[in-house]
Amino acid sequence: MSLLDNAIGAIQIAIEDFQSNDDRRVHAAIRNLHAGILLLCKVKLQRLSPAGSDEVLLKQKVDPHRSANGEITWMGTGKKTVDQHAIKERFKTLGVPLDWKRLENINDIRNNTEHYYFQGTHAQALEAFAEACVLIRQLLTDVLGEDPVALIGADAWTRLYDNHQVFEQEYRACQATLAPIVWLDAAAEIGELVTCPACGSKLVRQLDPENTDQQSAEFQCTSCAATADVSEIVLQVFEEIYGAESYIAAKDGGDPPVIDCPECGQDSFVVEVGSCALCDFSVPDDAECAICGQNLSPEDYSLHGGLCSYHAHVIEREVDR
């Protein structure tokens, strides 16, 4: 059986399992779905591997080898094949486009359903299959040049597409409840990025669909039924938007995109906007260093008690002597 056959088989079994109301089979469906998509990615790497290289691009470890005539070739070693991270890196290196955000979302759903218990297991699976419908079509049609309907089967493909439509309808209904909210300037990007802090689902609705005030908004996930207040929602989205940049700033130095708000203490003050996404605090225009009169940055205002960072450091050094 070929690698492509294995991939299609895993996806077909996943679609069949998803039709069951047994949560154990739904868990298996998500696992097989994720595995099938990764196998489709491996099919592309298999096809791109040079002839005679023992399908080098599928191997986790690749080493150079010198032939008898001095030619350098790259050969895969060991039994381990590429994982999701390595697949992503090789696709990028080789210029193969793919919607990685959808694959990461499916992987997150798989992890959540395997390691935690949620009442909305079937609803989470619906989201995974909705993401997979788009991703499988992209992989088969654009990346591999295959016909999805011919490979997966008309009935199975129709069920997959119908799941996608059901999810999209529910997602649009959830977004309609969020649309009236007037977000603060620093939270302006929140709307379409709202996800459940408990399970990560995009199916989050506002409990009062007519409410327009951000501070009064309360939310519930239609996937796992967890409720959340606006601070939980904003901080969850900020982790998605600014998490990587904040990590790099902390690790390598540099200005973080988000800092603790001097007013409410939450990690929600957006430096570029100059205000907090939760309490709307901004540094007063007349906030100056008590010694040199320099305008205080949000970080100085928060950390140094009315001093710029330079003079705060000078005074700290004097005290330590």
PDB file of C-alpha atoms in Angstrom:
ATOM      1  CA  MET A   1       0.000   0.000   0.000  1.00  0.00           C
ATOM      2  CA  SER A   2       1.405   3.390  -0.984  1.00  0.00           C
ATOM      3  CA  LEU A   3       1.860   6.396   1.292  1.00  0.00           C
ATOM      4  CA  LEU A   4      -0.980   8.141  -0.549  1.00  0.00           C
ATOM      5  CA  ASP A   5      -3.255   5.129   0.021  1.00  0.00           C
ATOM      6  CA  ASN A   6      -2.425   5.241   3.739  1.00  0.00           C
ATOM      7  CA  ALA A   7      -3.254   8.943   3.874  1.00  0.00           C
ATOM      8  CA  ILE A   8      -6.599   8.547   2.109  1.00  0.00           C
ATOM      9  CA  GLY A   9      -7.450   5.520   4.253  1.00  0.00           C
ATOM     10  CA  ALA A  10      -6.809   7.454   7.475  1.00  0.00           C
ATOM     11  CA  ILE A  11      -9.006  10.340   6.296  1.00  0.00           C
ATOM     12  CA  GLN A  12     -11.824   8.002   5.209  1.00  0.00           C
ATOM     13  CA  ILE A  13     -11.771   6.191   8.584  1.00  0.00           C
ATOM     14  CA  ALA A  14     -11.780   9.572  10.358  1.00  0.00           C
ATOM     15  CA  ILE A  15     -14.879  10.659   8.438  1.00  0.00           C
ATOM     16  CA  GLU A  16     -16.644   7.383   9.273  1.00  0.00           C
ATOM     17  CA  ASP A  17     -15.749   7.626  12.984  1.00  0.00           C
ATOM     18  CA  PHE A  18     -16.955  11.216  13.145  1.00  0.00           C
ATOM     19  CA  GLN A  19     -20.485  10.100  12.281  1.00  0.00           C
ATOM     20  CA  SER A  20     -20.628   8.142  15.565  1.00  0.00           C
ATOM     21  CA  ASN A  21     -22.033   9.616  18.781  1.00  0.00           C
ATOM     22  CA  ASP A  22     -19.479   7.620  20.776  1.00  0.00           C
ATOM     23  CA  ASP A  23     -16.878  10.070  22.139  1.00  0.00           C
ATOM     24  CA  ARG A  24     -14.203   7.372  21.966  1.00  0.00           C
ATOM     25  CA  ARG A  25     -14.664   7.140  18.203  1.00  0.00           C
ATOM     26  CA  VAL A  26     -14.747  10.926  17.901  1.00  0.00           C
ATOM     27  CA  HIS A  27     -11.340  11.085  19.639  1.00  0.00           C
ATOM     28  CA  ALA A  28     -10.066   8.487  17.174  1.00  0.00           C
ATOM     29  CA  ALA A  29     -11.566  10.469  14.291  1.00  0.00           C
ATOM     30  CA  ILE A  30      -9.555  13.576  15.192  1.00  0.00           C
ATOM     31  CA  ARG A  31      -6.351  11.546  15.584  1.00  0.00           C
ATOM     32  CA  ASN A  32      -6.820   9.825  12.224  1.00  0.00           C
ATOM     33  CA  LEU A  33      -7.736  13.097  10.547  1.00  0.00           C
ATOM     34  CA  HIS A  34      -4.541  14.767  11.760  1.00  0.00           C
ATOM     35  CA  ALA A  35      -2.459  11.712  10.833  1.00  0.00           C
ATOM     36  CA  GLY A  36      -3.993  11.576   7.346  1.00  0.00           C
ATOM     37  CA  ILE A  37      -3.168  15.212   6.666  1.00  0.00           C
ATOM     38  CA  LEU A  38       0.436  14.737   7.794  1.00  0.00           C
ATOM     39  CA  LEU A  39       0.679  11.700   5.506  1.00  0.00           C
ATOM     40  CA  LEU A  40      -0.510  13.834   2.567  1.00  0.00           C
ATOM     41  CA  CYS A  41       2.290  16.284   3.386  1.00  0.00           C
ATOM     42  CA  LYS A  42       4.745  13.384   3.415  1.00  0.00           C
ATOM     43  CA  VAL A  43       3.488  12.280  -0.002  1.00  0.00           C
ATOM     44  CA  LYS A  44       4.613  15.654  -1.357  1.00  0.00           C
ATOM     45  CA  LEU A  45       8.049  15.282   0.235  1.00  0.00           C
ATOM     46  CA  GLN A  46       8.262  11.755  -1.125  1.00  0.00           C
ATOM     47  CA  ARG A  47       7.554  13.005  -4.638  1.00  0.00           C
ATOM     48  CA  LEU A  48      10.086  15.817  -4.301  1.00  0.00           C
ATOM     49  CA  SER A  49      12.858  13.487  -3.113  1.00  0.00           C
ATOM     50  CA  PRO A  50      15.538  12.908  -5.796  1.00  0.00           C
ATOM     51  CA  ALA A  51      15.519   9.533  -7.506  1.00  0.00           C
ATOM     52  CA  GLY A  52      17.736   7.002  -5.783  1.00  0.00           C
ATOM     53  CA  SER A  53      17.930   9.023  -2.551  1.00  0.00           C
ATOM     54  CA  ASP A  54      15.803   6.575  -0.544  1.00  0.00           C
ATOM     55  CA  GLU A  55      13.096   9.231  -0.206  1.00  0.00           C
ATOM     56  CA  VAL A  56      15.531  11.498   1.634  1.00  0.00           C
ATOM     57  CA  LEU A  57      13.025  14.303   2.330  1.00  0.00           C
ATOM     58  CA  LEU A  58      10.918  11.971   4.467  1.00  0.00           C
ATOM     59  CA  LYS A  59      13.733  11.316   6.937  1.00  0.00           C
ATOM     60  CA  GLN A  60      14.077  13.292  10.152  1.00  0.00           C
ATOM     61  CA  LYS A  61      17.863  13.115   9.947  1.00  0.00           C
ATOM     62  CA  VAL A  62      19.637  13.913   6.688  1.00  0.00           C
ATOM     63  CA  ASP A  63      23.433  13.578   6.301  1.00  0.00           C
ATOM     64  CA  PRO A  64      25.865  14.270   3.435  1.00  0.00           C
ATOM     65  CA  HIS A  65      27.563  11.303   1.733  1.00  0.00           C
ATOM     66  CA  ARG A  66      30.498  11.253  -0.670  1.00  0.00           C
ATOM     67  CA  SER A  67      30.295   8.731  -3.504  1.00  0.00           C
ATOM     68  CA  ALA A  68      33.279   6.866  -5.009  1.00  0.00           C
ATOM     69  CA  ASN A  69      33.662   9.550  -7.686  1.00  0.00           C
ATOM     70  CA  GLY A  70      33.678  12.338  -5.064  1.00  0.00           C
ATOM     71  CA  GLU A  71      30.124  13.534  -5.657  1.00  0.00           C
ATOM     72  CA  ILE A  72      28.279  14.800  -2.562  1.00  0.00           C
ATOM     73  CA  THR A  73      24.736  13.550  -2.053  1.00  0.00           C
ATOM     74  CA  TRP A  74      22.281  13.865   0.818  1.00  0.00           C
ATOM     75  CA  MET A  75      20.884  10.676   2.304  1.00  0.00           C
ATOM     76  CA  GLY A  76      18.343  10.072   5.032  1.00  0.00           C
ATOM     77  CA  THR A  77      19.527   8.091   8.030  1.00  0.00           C
ATOM     78  CA  GLY A  78      17.693   6.309  10.818  1.00  0.00           C
ATOM     79  CA  LYS A  79      14.095   5.135  10.989  1.00  0.00           C
ATOM     80  CA  LYS A  80      12.434   8.353  12.162  1.00  0.00           C
ATOM     81  CA  THR A  81      10.473  10.308   9.587  1.00  0.00           C
ATOM     82  CA  VAL A  82       9.681  14.014   9.656  1.00  0.00           C
ATOM     83  CA  ASP A  83       7.228  15.346  12.243  1.00  0.00           C
ATOM     84  CA  GLN A  84       4.876  18.304  11.793  1.00  0.00           C
ATOM     85  CA  HIS A  85       7.540  20.902  12.647  1.00  0.00           C
ATOM     86  CA  ALA A  86      10.072  19.405  10.218  1.00  0.00           C
ATOM     87  CA  ILE A  87       7.420  19.122   7.491  1.00  0.00           C
ATOM     88  CA  LYS A  88       6.612  22.815   7.902  1.00  0.00           C
ATOM     89  CA  GLU A  89      10.289  23.782   7.673  1.00  0.00           C
ATOM     90  CA  ARG A  90      10.868  21.678   4.544  1.00  0.00           C
ATOM     91  CA  PHE A  91       7.736  22.958   2.830  1.00  0.00           C
ATOM     92  CA  LYS A  92       8.880  26.528   3.461  1.00  0.00           C
ATOM     93  CA  THR A  93      12.408  25.787   2.245  1.00  0.00           C
ATOM     94  CA  LEU A  94      11.065  24.124  -0.908  1.00  0.00           C
ATOM     95  CA  GLY A  95       8.483  26.833  -1.572  1.00  0.00           C
ATOM     96  CA  VAL A  96       5.446  24.578  -1.088  1.00  0.00           C
ATOM     97  CA  PRO A  97       2.518  26.723   0.169  1.00  0.00           C
ATOM     98  CA  LEU A  98       0.137  25.459   2.845  1.00  0.00           C
ATOM     99  CA  ASP A  99      -2.277  27.025   5.327  1.00  0.00           C
ATOM    100  CA  TRP A 100      -0.296  26.107   8.444  1.00  0.00           C
ATOM    101  CA  LYS A 101      -2.671  27.933  10.773  1.00  0.00           C
ATOM    102  CA  ARG A 102      -5.420  25.429   9.967  1.00  0.00           C
ATOM    103  CA  LEU A 103      -3.099  22.472  10.560  1.00  0.00           C
ATOM    104  CA  GLU A 104      -1.949  23.944  13.876  1.00  0.00           C
ATOM    105  CA  ASN A 105      -5.583  24.427  14.895  1.00  0.00           C
ATOM    106  CA  ILE A 106      -6.374  20.768  14.128  1.00  0.00           C
ATOM    107  CA  ASN A 107      -3.312  19.721  16.134  1.00  0.00           C
ATOM    108  CA  ASP A 108      -4.421  21.884  19.073  1.00  0.00           C
ATOM    109  CA  ILE A 109      -7.897  20.342  18.981  1.00  0.00           C
ATOM    110  CA  ARG A 110      -6.378  16.859  18.909  1.00  0.00           C
ATOM    111  CA  ASN A 111      -4.198  17.691  21.928  1.00  0.00           C
ATOM    112  CA  ASN A 112      -7.125  19.187  23.844  1.00  0.00           C
ATOM    113  CA  THR A 113      -9.407  16.210  23.281  1.00  0.00           C
ATOM    114  CA  GLU A 114      -6.661  13.739  24.216  1.00  0.00           C
ATOM    115  CA  HIS A 115      -5.347  15.423  27.348  1.00  0.00           C
ATOM    116  CA  TYR A 116      -8.445  17.117  28.759  1.00  0.00           C
ATOM    117  CA  TYR A 117     -12.107  16.291  29.025  1.00  0.00           C
ATOM    118  CA  PHE A 118     -14.599  18.661  27.451  1.00  0.00           C
ATOM    119  CA  GLN A 119     -18.347  18.207  27.196  1.00  0.00           C
ATOM    120  CA  GLY A 120     -18.197  19.510  23.649  1.00  0.00           C
ATOM    121  CA  THR A 121     -15.963  16.822  22.148  1.00  0.00           C
ATOM    122  CA  HIS A 122     -18.204  16.401  19.115  1.00  0.00           C
ATOM    123  CA  ALA A 123     -18.399  20.172  18.588  1.00  0.00           C
ATOM    124  CA  GLN A 124     -14.607  20.389  18.717  1.00  0.00           C
ATOM    125  CA  ALA A 125     -14.374  17.595  16.184  1.00  0.00           C
ATOM    126  CA  LEU A 126     -16.730  19.564  13.936  1.00  0.00           C
ATOM    127  CA  GLU A 127     -14.267  22.453  13.996  1.00  0.00           C
ATOM    128  CA  ALA A 128     -11.344  20.134  13.228  1.00  0.00           C
ATOM    129  CA  PHE A 129     -13.176  18.631  10.249  1.00  0.00           C
ATOM    130  CA  ALA A 130     -14.176  22.084   8.995  1.00  0.00           C
ATOM    131  CA  GLU A 131     -10.525  23.163   9.008  1.00  0.00           C
ATOM    132  CA  ALA A 132      -9.527  19.843   7.425  1.00  0.00           C
ATOM    133  CA  CYS A 133     -11.958  20.231   4.529  1.00  0.00           C
ATOM    134  CA  VAL A 134     -10.121  23.348   3.333  1.00  0.00           C
ATOM    135  CA  LEU A 135      -6.686  21.894   4.080  1.00  0.00           C
ATOM    136  CA  ILE A 136      -7.272  18.525   2.393  1.00  0.00           C
ATOM    137  CA  ARG A 137      -8.615  20.221  -0.710  1.00  0.00           C
ATOM    138  CA  GLN A 138      -5.525  22.472  -0.822  1.00  0.00           C
ATOM    139  CA  LEU A 139      -3.150  19.554  -0.350  1.00  0.00           C
ATOM    140  CA  LEU A 140      -4.773  17.258  -2.897  1.00  0.00           C
ATOM    141  CA  THR A 141      -5.654  19.817  -5.550  1.00  0.00           C
ATOM    142  CA  ASP A 142      -2.932  22.483  -5.337  1.00  0.00           C
ATOM    143  CA  VAL A 143       0.002  20.635  -3.779  1.00  0.00           C
ATOM    144  CA  LEU A 144      -0.362  17.095  -5.158  1.00  0.00           C
ATOM    145  CA  GLY A 145      -2.415  17.714  -8.300  1.00  0.00           C
ATOM    146  CA  GLU A 146      -5.005  15.062  -7.375  1.00  0.00           C
ATOM    147  CA  ASP A 147      -8.823  15.003  -7.457  1.00  0.00           C
ATOM    148  CA  PRO A 148     -10.204  14.969  -3.865  1.00  0.00           C
ATOM    149  CA  VAL A 149     -13.561  13.480  -4.842  1.00  0.00           C
ATOM    150  CA  ALA A 150     -12.001  10.688  -6.890  1.00  0.00           C
ATOM    151  CA  LEU A 151      -9.544   9.750  -4.124  1.00  0.00           C
ATOM    152  CA  ILE A 152     -11.686  10.125  -1.002  1.00  0.00           C
ATOM    153  CA  GLY A 153     -14.974   9.101  -2.598  1.00  0.00           C
ATOM    154  CA  ALA A 154     -18.039  11.194  -3.397  1.00  0.00           C
ATOM    155  CA  ASP A 155     -20.009  10.198  -0.273  1.00  0.00           C
ATOM    156  CA  ALA A 156     -17.129  10.800   2.144  1.00  0.00           C
ATOM    157  CA  TRP A 157     -16.190  14.107   0.501  1.00  0.00           C
ATOM    158  CA  THR A 158     -19.821  15.290   0.660  1.00  0.00           C
ATOM    159  CA  ARG A 159     -19.962  14.493   4.386  1.00  0.00           C
ATOM    160  CA  LEU A 160     -16.690  16.353   4.942  1.00  0.00           C
ATOM    161  CA  TYR A 161     -17.950  19.362   3.005  1.00  0.00           C
ATOM    162  CA  ASP A 162     -21.303  19.315   4.834  1.00  0.00           C
ATOM    163  CA  ASN A 163     -19.456  19.377   8.183  1.00  0.00           C
ATOM    164  CA  HIS A 164     -17.533  22.407   6.962  1.00  0.00           C
ATOM    165  CA  GLN A 165     -20.767  24.184   6.041  1.00  0.00           C
ATOM    166  CA  VAL A 166     -22.370  23.418   9.427  1.00  0.00           C
ATOM    167  CA  PHE A 167     -19.342  24.807  11.245  1.00  0.00           C
ATOM    168  CA  GLU A 168     -19.208  27.937   9.102  1.00  0.00           C
ATOM    169  CA  GLN A 169     -22.896  28.597   9.788  1.00  0.00           C
ATOM    170  CA  GLU A 170     -22.350  28.293  13.550  1.00  0.00           C
ATOM    171  CA  TYR A 171     -19.207  30.439  13.358  1.00  0.00           C
ATOM    172  CA  ARG A 172     -21.055  33.216  11.518  1.00  0.00           C
ATOM    173  CA  ALA A 173     -23.825  33.095  14.148  1.00  0.00           C
ATOM    174  CA  CYS A 174     -21.240  33.472  16.926  1.00  0.00           C
ATOM    175  CA  GLN A 175     -19.525  36.343  15.138  1.00  0.00           C
ATOM    176  CA  ALA A 176     -22.878  38.120  14.763  1.00  0.00           C
ATOM    177  CA  THR A 177     -23.175  38.263  18.570  1.00  0.00           C
ATOM    178  CA  LEU A 178     -19.697  39.809  18.832  1.00  0.00           C
ATOM    179  CA  ALA A 179     -20.207  42.372  16.077  1.00  0.00           C
ATOM    180  CA  PRO A 180     -22.026  44.991  18.240  1.00  0.00           C
ATOM    181  CA  ILE A 181     -19.134  45.268  20.727  1.00  0.00           C
ATOM    182  CA  VAL A 182     -17.276  48.587  20.511  1.00  0.00           C
ATOM    183  CA  TRP A 183     -13.739  47.522  21.346  1.00  0.00           C
ATOM    184  CA  LEU A 184     -11.213  49.890  22.938  1.00  0.00           C
ATOM    185  CA  ASP A 185      -8.469  51.204  20.631  1.00  0.00           C
ATOM    186  CA  ALA A 186      -5.871  48.767  21.963  1.00  0.00           C
ATOM    187  CA  ALA A 187      -8.319  45.867  21.528  1.00  0.00           C
ATOM    188  CA  ALA A 188      -9.416  46.796  18.012  1.00  0.00           C
ATOM    189  CA  GLU A 189      -8.005  43.584  16.500  1.00  0.00           C
ATOM    190  CA  ILE A 190      -9.886  41.295  18.880  1.00  0.00           C
ATOM    191  CA  GLY A 191     -13.208  40.694  17.061  1.00  0.00           C
ATOM    192  CA  GLU A 192     -12.560  37.910  14.543  1.00  0.00           C
ATOM    193  CA  LEU A 193      -9.698  36.445  16.599  1.00  0.00           C
ATOM    194  CA  VAL A 194     -11.764  35.539  19.667  1.00  0.00           C
ATOM    195  CA  THR A 195     -11.185  31.971  20.838  1.00  0.00           C
ATOM    196  CA  CYS A 196     -12.204  30.056  23.942  1.00  0.00           C
ATOM    197  CA  PRO A 197      -9.600  30.322  26.750  1.00  0.00           C
ATOM    198  CA  ALA A 198     -10.541  26.792  27.894  1.00  0.00           C
ATOM    199  CA  CYS A 199     -10.489  24.765  24.667  1.00  0.00           C
ATOM    200  CA  GLY A 200      -9.316  27.141  21.923  1.00  0.00           C
ATOM    201  CA  SER A 201     -12.480  26.878  19.808  1.00  0.00           C
ATOM    202  CA  LYS A 202     -13.515  29.774  17.567  1.00  0.00           C
ATOM    203  CA  LEU A 203     -17.176  29.119  18.386  1.00  0.00           C
ATOM    204  CA  VAL A 204     -17.490  31.791  21.076  1.00  0.00           C
ATOM    205  CA  ARG A 205     -20.621  33.922  21.403  1.00  0.00           C
ATOM    206  CA  GLN A 206     -21.555  36.936  23.498  1.00  0.00           C
ATOM    207  CA  LEU A 207     -24.194  36.026  26.101  1.00  0.00           C
ATOM    208  CA  ASP A 208     -26.032  39.308  25.478  1.00  0.00           C
ATOM    209  CA  PRO A 209     -25.920  39.724  21.684  1.00  0.00           C
ATOM    210  CA  GLU A 210     -27.212  43.307  21.943  1.00  0.00           C
ATOM    211  CA  ASN A 211     -24.500  44.522  24.318  1.00  0.00           C
ATOM    212  CA  THR A 212     -22.118  47.093  22.819  1.00  0.00           C
ATOM    213  CA  ASP A 213     -19.891  47.797  25.835  1.00  0.00           C
ATOM    214  CA  GLN A 214     -16.614  45.889  25.915  1.00  0.00           C
ATOM    215  CA  GLN A 215     -16.307  46.115  29.698  1.00  0.00           C
ATOM    216  CA  SER A 216     -19.746  44.522  30.200  1.00  0.00           C
ATOM    217  CA  ALA A 217     -19.316  41.723  27.659  1.00  0.00           C
ATOM    218  CA  GLU A 218     -19.568  38.118  28.831  1.00  0.00           C
ATOM    219  CA  PHE A 219     -18.864  35.142  26.623  1.00  0.00           C
ATOM    220  CA  GLN A 220     -19.626  31.443  26.310  1.00  0.00           C
ATOM    221  CA  CYS A 221     -18.042  28.774  24.144  1.00  0.00           C
ATOM    222  CA  THR A 222     -20.611  26.772  22.192  1.00  0.00           C
ATOM    223  CA  SER A 223     -18.074  23.965  21.867  1.00  0.00           C
ATOM    224  CA  CYS A 224     -17.184  23.234  25.520  1.00  0.00           C
ATOM    225  CA  ALA A 225     -19.767  25.469  27.282  1.00  0.00           C
ATOM    226  CA  ALA A 226     -17.074  27.315  29.279  1.00  0.00           C
ATOM    227  CA  THR A 227     -17.815  30.962  30.137  1.00  0.00           C
ATOM    228  CA  ALA A 228     -15.292  33.799  30.128  1.00  0.00           C
ATOM    229  CA  ASP A 229     -15.134  37.490  30.907  1.00  0.00           C
ATOM    230  CA  VAL A 230     -13.616  40.110  28.639  1.00  0.00           C
ATOM    231  CA  SER A 231     -10.202  40.065  30.350  1.00  0.00           C
ATOM    232  CA  GLU A 232      -9.832  36.318  29.726  1.00  0.00           C
ATOM    233  CA  ILE A 233     -10.819  36.759  26.081  1.00  0.00           C
ATOM    234  CA  VAL A 234      -8.484  39.707  25.458  1.00  0.00           C
ATOM    235  CA  LEU A 235      -5.492  38.066  27.148  1.00  0.00           C
ATOM    236  CA  GLN A 236      -6.105  34.854  25.182  1.00  0.00           C
ATOM    237  CA  VAL A 237      -6.116  36.726  21.867  1.00  0.00           C
ATOM    238  CA  PHE A 238      -3.093  38.820  22.872  1.00  0.00           C
ATOM    239  CA  GLU A 239      -1.127  35.635  23.469  1.00  0.00           C
ATOM    240  CA  GLU A 240      -1.901  34.664  19.880  1.00  0.00           C
ATOM    241  CA  ILE A 241      -1.096  38.100  18.436  1.00  0.00           C
ATOM    242  CA  TYR A 242       1.893  39.138  20.536  1.00  0.00           C
ATOM    243  CA  GLY A 243       3.138  35.929  22.194  1.00  0.00           C
ATOM    244  CA  ALA A 244       5.990  35.168  19.798  1.00  0.00           C
ATOM    245  CA  GLU A 245       7.181  38.793  19.638  1.00  0.00           C
ATOM    246  CA  SER A 246       7.050  39.101  23.441  1.00  0.00           C
ATOM    247  CA  TYR A 247       9.070  35.901  23.815  1.00  0.00           C
ATOM    248  CA  ILE A 248      11.750  37.138  21.422  1.00  0.00           C
ATOM    249  CA  ALA A 249      11.935  40.492  23.248  1.00  0.00           C
ATOM    250  CA  ALA A 250      12.355  38.726  26.605  1.00  0.00           C
ATOM    251  CA  LYS A 251      14.911  36.262  25.247  1.00  0.00           C
ATOM    252  CA  ASP A 252      17.027  38.450  22.966  1.00  0.00           C
ATOM    253  CA  GLY A 253      16.337  41.928  24.301  1.00  0.00           C
ATOM    254  CA  GLY A 254      14.297  44.684  22.743  1.00  0.00           C
ATOM    255  CA  ASP A 255      11.036  46.439  23.428  1.00  0.00           C
ATOM    256  CA  PRO A 256       8.077  44.162  24.191  1.00  0.00           C
ATOM    257  CA  PRO A 257       4.867  44.861  22.250  1.00  0.00           C
ATOM    258  CA  VAL A 258       2.708  44.485  25.380  1.00  0.00           C
ATOM    259  CA  ILE A 259       3.518  45.335  29.009  1.00  0.00           C
ATOM    260  CA  ASP A 260       1.722  45.282  32.354  1.00  0.00           C
ATOM    261  CA  CYS A 261      -0.735  48.138  32.568  1.00  0.00           C
ATOM    262  CA  PRO A 262       0.253  50.710  35.258  1.00  0.00           C
ATOM    263  CA  GLU A 263      -3.428  51.099  36.137  1.00  0.00           C
ATOM    264  CA  CYS A 264      -5.024  47.617  36.166  1.00  0.00           C
ATOM    265  CA  GLY A 265      -1.862  45.494  36.342  1.00  0.00           C
ATOM    266  CA  GLN A 266      -2.873  43.176  33.497  1.00  0.00           C
ATOM    267  CA  ASP A 267      -0.500  42.305  30.655  1.00  0.00           C
ATOM    268  CA  SER A 268      -2.660  44.329  28.301  1.00  0.00           C
ATOM    269  CA  PHE A 269      -0.983  47.695  27.673  1.00  0.00           C
ATOM    270  CA  VAL A 270      -0.195  47.852  23.937  1.00  0.00           C
ATOM    271  CA  VAL A 271       2.937  49.960  23.593  1.00  0.00           C
ATOM    272  CA  GLU A 272       2.407  50.918  19.950  1.00  0.00           C
ATOM    273  CA  VAL A 273      -1.158  52.113  20.604  1.00  0.00           C
ATOM    274  CA  GLY A 274      -0.227  53.722  23.919  1.00  0.00           C
ATOM    275  CA  SER A 275      -3.185  52.455  25.905  1.00  0.00           C
ATOM    276  CA  CYS A 276      -4.547  49.441  27.755  1.00  0.00           C
ATOM    277  CA  ALA A 277      -6.892  47.026  25.991  1.00  0.00           C
ATOM    278  CA  LEU A 278      -8.791  46.339  29.212  1.00  0.00           C
ATOM    279  CA  CYS A 279      -9.086  49.601  31.184  1.00  0.00           C
ATOM    280  CA  ASP A 280      -8.161  52.127  28.437  1.00  0.00           C
ATOM    281  CA  PHE A 281      -5.465  53.716  30.606  1.00  0.00           C
ATOM    282  CA  SER A 282      -2.872  55.831  28.805  1.00  0.00           C
ATOM    283  CA  VAL A 283       0.138  57.650  30.225  1.00  0.00           C
ATOM    284  CA  PRO A 284      -0.741  61.281  31.034  1.00  0.00           C
ATOM    285  CA  ASP A 285       0.737  63.830  28.646  1.00  0.00           C
ATOM    286  CA  ASP A 286       2.396  65.657  31.538  1.00  0.00           C
ATOM    287  CA  ALA A 287       4.105  62.552  32.963  1.00  0.00           C
ATOM    288  CA  GLU A 288       7.751  63.593  33.233  1.00  0.00           C
ATOM    289  CA  CYS A 289      10.873  62.433  35.016  1.00  0.00           C
ATOM    290  CA  ALA A 290      11.090  64.234  38.360  1.00  0.00           C
ATOM    291  CA  ILE A 291      14.801  64.876  37.821  1.00  0.00           C
ATOM    292  CA  CYS A 292      15.387  65.634  34.135  1.00  0.00           C
ATOM    293  CA  GLY A 293      11.887  66.457  32.911  1.00  0.00           C
ATOM    294  CA  GLN A 294      11.976  63.861  30.113  1.00  0.00           C
ATOM    295  CA  ASN A 295       8.586  62.473  29.061  1.00  0.00           C
ATOM    296  CA  LEU A 296       8.052  59.069  30.638  1.00  0.00           C
ATOM    297  CA  SER A 297       7.481  55.969  28.541  1.00  0.00           C
ATOM    298  CA  PRO A 298       4.741  53.567  29.649  1.00  0.00           C
ATOM    299  CA  GLU A 299       7.384  51.235  31.092  1.00  0.00           C
ATOM    300  CA  ASP A 300       9.111  54.045  33.014  1.00  0.00           C
ATOM    301  CA  TYR A 301       5.772  55.296  34.318  1.00  0.00           C
ATOM    302  CA  SER A 302       4.901  51.805  35.494  1.00  0.00           C
ATOM    303  CA  LEU A 303       8.230  50.678  36.911  1.00  0.00           C
ATOM    304  CA  HIS A 304      10.224  53.655  38.169  1.00  0.00           C
ATOM    305  CA  GLY A 305       7.885  55.777  40.248  1.00  0.00           C
ATOM    306  CA  GLY A 306       8.056  59.006  38.280  1.00  0.00           C
ATOM    307  CA  LEU A 307      11.637  58.658  37.051  1.00  0.00           C
ATOM    308  CA  CYS A 308      13.061  57.865  33.636  1.00  0.00           C
ATOM    309  CA  SER A 309      14.943  54.592  33.392  1.00  0.00           C
ATOM    310  CA  TYR A 310      18.336  56.334  33.429  1.00  0.00           C
ATOM    311  CA  HIS A 311      17.798  58.267  36.658  1.00  0.00           C
ATOM    312  CA  ALA A 312      16.039  55.300  38.265  1.00  0.00           C
ATOM    313  CA  HIS A 313      19.201  53.295  37.558  1.00  0.00           C
ATOM    314  CA  VAL A 314      21.459  56.065  38.913  1.00  0.00           C
ATOM    315  CA  ILE A 315      19.509  56.262  42.180  1.00  0.00           C
ATOM    316  CA  GLU A 316      19.406  52.475  42.524  1.00  0.00           C
ATOM    317  CA  ARG A 317      23.191  52.337  42.074  1.00  0.00           C
ATOM    318  CA  GLU A 318      23.703  55.005  44.727  1.00  0.00           C
ATOM    319  CA  VAL A 319      21.480  53.177  47.202  1.00  0.00           C
ATOM    320  CA  ASP A 320      23.409  49.935  46.679  1.00  0.00           C
ATOM    321  CA  ARG A 321      26.723  51.568  47.578  1.00  0.00           C
TER     322      ARG A 321
END
